[in-house]
GROMACS .gro file of C-alpha atoms in nm:
model
  158
    1MET     CA    1   1.161  -1.754  -2.660
    2THR     CA    2   1.036  -2.107  -2.541
    3THR     CA    3   1.263  -2.332  -2.359
    4THR     CA    4   1.252  -2.716  -2.310
    5ASP     CA    5   1.025  -2.656  -2.023
    6GLY     CA    6   0.754  -2.506  -2.245
    7VAL     CA    7   0.768  -2.173  -2.068
    8ARG     CA    8   0.754  -1.858  -2.302
    9TRP     CA    9   1.036  -1.663  -2.127
   10LEU     CA   10   1.052  -1.300  -2.208
   11SER     CA   11   1.319  -1.188  -2.468
   12SER     CA   12   1.554  -0.920  -2.359
   13GLY     CA   13   1.339  -0.668  -2.522
   14GLU     CA   14   1.016  -0.782  -2.394
   15LEU     CA   15   1.176  -0.782  -2.048
   16ALA     CA   16   1.311  -0.438  -2.076
   17ALA     CA   17   0.955  -0.332  -2.193
   18TRP     CA   18   0.792  -0.526  -1.905
   19ARG     CA   19   1.030  -0.374  -1.643
   20SER     CA   20   0.945  -0.014  -1.743
   21PHE     CA   21   0.585  -0.075  -1.764
   22SER     CA   22   0.587  -0.207  -1.416
   23LEU     CA   23   0.804   0.065  -1.283
   24MET     CA   24   0.565   0.325  -1.442
   25LEU     CA   25   0.252   0.124  -1.313
   26ALA     CA   26   0.385   0.153  -0.949
   27ARG     CA   27   0.510   0.515  -0.970
   28LEU     CA   28   0.220   0.709  -1.160
   29PRO     CA   29  -0.039   0.648  -0.905
   30ALA     CA   30   0.183   0.749  -0.642
   31ALA     CA   31   0.286   1.067  -0.813
   32LEU     CA   32  -0.097   1.132  -0.902
   33GLU     CA   33  -0.202   1.085  -0.521
   34GLU     CA   34   0.075   1.307  -0.372
   35GLN     CA   35  -0.113   1.600  -0.563
   36LEU     CA   36  -0.446   1.471  -0.431
   37GLN     CA   37  -0.335   1.436  -0.091
   38ARG     CA   38  -0.138   1.756  -0.091
   39GLU     CA   39  -0.421   1.969  -0.218
   40GLY     CA   40  -0.723   1.808  -0.105
   41GLY     CA   41  -0.673   1.515   0.164
   42LEU     CA   42  -0.780   1.234  -0.084
   43ASN     CA   43  -0.608   0.958  -0.208
   44PHE     CA   44  -0.630   0.840  -0.578
   45VAL     CA   45  -0.932   0.583  -0.532
   46GLU     CA   46  -1.117   0.850  -0.340
   47TYR     CA   47  -1.074   1.084  -0.583
   48HIS     CA   48  -1.199   0.859  -0.864
   49VAL     CA   49  -1.521   0.759  -0.652
   50LEU     CA   50  -1.595   1.125  -0.626
   51ALA     CA   51  -1.508   1.179  -1.012
   52GLY     CA   52  -1.715   0.886  -1.096
   53LEU     CA   53  -2.044   0.987  -0.880
   54SER     CA   54  -1.998   1.367  -1.050
   55ASP     CA   55  -2.036   1.188  -1.365
   56ALA     CA   56  -2.347   0.977  -1.269
   57PRO     CA   57  -2.715   1.112  -1.311
   58ASP     CA   58  -2.823   1.293  -0.999
   59ARG     CA   59  -2.458   1.233  -0.893
   60THR     CA   60  -2.591   0.891  -0.773
   61MET     CA   61  -2.476   0.537  -0.844
   62ARG     CA   62  -2.553   0.193  -0.689
   63MET     CA   63  -2.245   0.074  -0.468
   64SER     CA   64  -2.208  -0.222  -0.673
   65GLY     CA   65  -2.161  -0.020  -1.003
   66LEU     CA   66  -1.936   0.204  -0.826
   67ALA     CA   67  -1.718  -0.058  -0.704
   68VAL     CA   68  -1.677  -0.195  -1.065
   69LEU     CA   69  -1.598   0.162  -1.195
   70VAL     CA   70  -1.314   0.207  -0.943
   71ASN     CA   71  -1.204  -0.159  -0.952
   72SER     CA   72  -1.255  -0.227  -0.586
   73GLU     CA   73  -1.429  -0.492  -0.377
   74LEU     CA   74  -1.746  -0.393  -0.238
   75SER     CA   75  -1.618  -0.433   0.120
   76ARG     CA   76  -1.316  -0.202   0.055
   77LEU     CA   77  -1.538   0.046  -0.101
   78SER     CA   78  -1.776   0.049   0.195
   79HIS     CA   79  -1.480   0.128   0.407
   80LEU     CA   80  -1.377   0.422   0.186
   81MET     CA   81  -1.725   0.554   0.161
   82ARG     CA   82  -1.746   0.547   0.545
   83ARG     CA   83  -1.437   0.788   0.558
   84LEU     CA   84  -1.579   1.014   0.290
   85GLU     CA   85  -1.920   1.011   0.456
   86LYS     CA   86  -1.749   1.136   0.779
   87ARG     CA   87  -1.593   1.428   0.566
   88GLY     CA   88  -1.960   1.517   0.434
   89LEU     CA   89  -1.840   1.431   0.066
   90VAL     CA   90  -2.055   1.135   0.015
   91ARG     CA   91  -2.379   0.986   0.191
   92ARG     CA   92  -2.545   0.623   0.138
   93GLU     CA   93  -2.915   0.552   0.095
   94PRO     CA   94  -3.105   0.261   0.009
   95ASP     CA   95  -3.199   0.239  -0.367
   96PRO     CA   96  -3.575   0.362  -0.388
   97CYS     CA   97  -3.627   0.141  -0.665
   98ASP     CA   98  -3.487  -0.178  -0.497
   99GLY     CA   99  -3.425  -0.145  -0.131
  100ARG     CA  100  -3.184  -0.450  -0.141
  101PHE     CA  101  -2.938  -0.198  -0.303
  102THR     CA  102  -2.728   0.093  -0.144
  103ASN     CA  103  -2.681   0.400  -0.356
  104ALA     CA  104  -2.385   0.626  -0.297
  105ILE     CA  105  -2.441   1.003  -0.359
  106LEU     CA  106  -2.203   1.273  -0.394
  107THR     CA  107  -2.289   1.574  -0.166
  108ASP     CA  108  -2.295   1.931  -0.298
  109GLU     CA  109  -2.001   1.960  -0.037
  110GLY     CA  110  -1.805   1.653  -0.206
  111TYR     CA  111  -1.906   1.807  -0.556
  112ALA     CA  112  -1.729   2.154  -0.454
  113HIS     CA  113  -1.438   1.960  -0.329
  114LEU     CA  114  -1.378   1.788  -0.663
  115VAL     CA  115  -1.432   2.101  -0.857
  116LYS     CA  116  -1.154   2.268  -0.636
  117LEU     CA  117  -0.922   1.942  -0.683
  118ALA     CA  118  -1.001   1.866  -1.057
  119PRO     CA  119  -0.781   2.174  -1.205
  120GLY     CA  120  -0.453   2.063  -1.005
  121HIS     CA  121  -0.546   1.655  -1.105
  122VAL     CA  122  -0.571   1.754  -1.474
  123ALA     CA  123  -0.239   1.960  -1.457
  124THR     CA  124  -0.045   1.679  -1.301
  125VAL     CA  125  -0.181   1.426  -1.546
  126ARG     CA  126  -0.118   1.666  -1.813
  127LYS     CA  127   0.253   1.709  -1.688
  128LEU     CA  128   0.325   1.362  -1.615
  129VAL     CA  129   0.153   1.173  -1.905
  130ILE     CA  130  -0.020   1.390  -2.181
  131ASP     CA  131   0.261   1.635  -2.238
  132ALA     CA  132   0.517   1.372  -2.204
  133LEU     CA  133   0.401   1.207  -2.536
  134ASP     CA  134   0.350   1.355  -2.867
  135GLU     CA  135   0.019   1.289  -3.047
  136SER     CA  136   0.117   0.974  -3.210
  137ARG     CA  137   0.274   0.826  -2.891
  138LEU     CA  138  -0.023   0.926  -2.702
  139ASP     CA  139  -0.247   0.755  -2.961
  140SER     CA  140  -0.034   0.451  -2.935
  141LEU     CA  141  -0.068   0.463  -2.542
  142HIS     CA  142  -0.442   0.476  -2.580
  143GLN     CA  143  -0.437   0.174  -2.802
  144CYS     CA  144  -0.207  -0.027  -2.600
  145SER     CA  145  -0.423   0.026  -2.317
  146GLU     CA  146  -0.728  -0.070  -2.457
  147ASP     CA  147  -0.581  -0.385  -2.593
  148ILE     CA  148  -0.425  -0.467  -2.235
  149LEU     CA  149  -0.775  -0.413  -2.096
  150GLN     CA  150  -0.932  -0.651  -2.342
  151ALA     CA  151  -0.673  -0.916  -2.236
  152ILE     CA  152  -0.760  -0.860  -1.879
  153ASP     CA  153  -1.133  -0.888  -1.974
  154ALA     CA  154  -1.068  -1.216  -2.160
  155CYS     CA  155  -0.886  -1.353  -1.898
  156ASP     CA  156  -1.162  -1.282  -1.628
  157ALA     CA  157  -1.409  -1.435  -1.862
  158GLU     CA  158  -1.225  -1.767  -1.850
   0.00000   0.00000   0.00000
């Protein structure tokens, strides 16, 4: 609905969808993080750092690539890595191919911690998201998520 001021205001249906989506965006990470904190003392982003490194070749990734993967600024990621290093879960080393870069490396201890936490995390994801939707709605969620990510990428490119 466009008004005389040229703003495309949300219809009542659009507003209801937006409010529900916004509430889910706020509550889902907190619900997922509660399990991660309780079982492993990690927050949501810390878990995804470990998971991202576990999927990388040799469990190693440049800090800049890891920052993109977990949607974090490099300075914020450096602070997070420092906390994980103190716990022995990761380490950082200069990139042997180009010393201007720093690699993040998942330690054996970090991998073991991730392996311990993963079943509970997957169970929580399944309970809160996967099992809450039938196959058709899950496919729709996937497609909607991809569409929104493409819209975000298009805005970032402008």
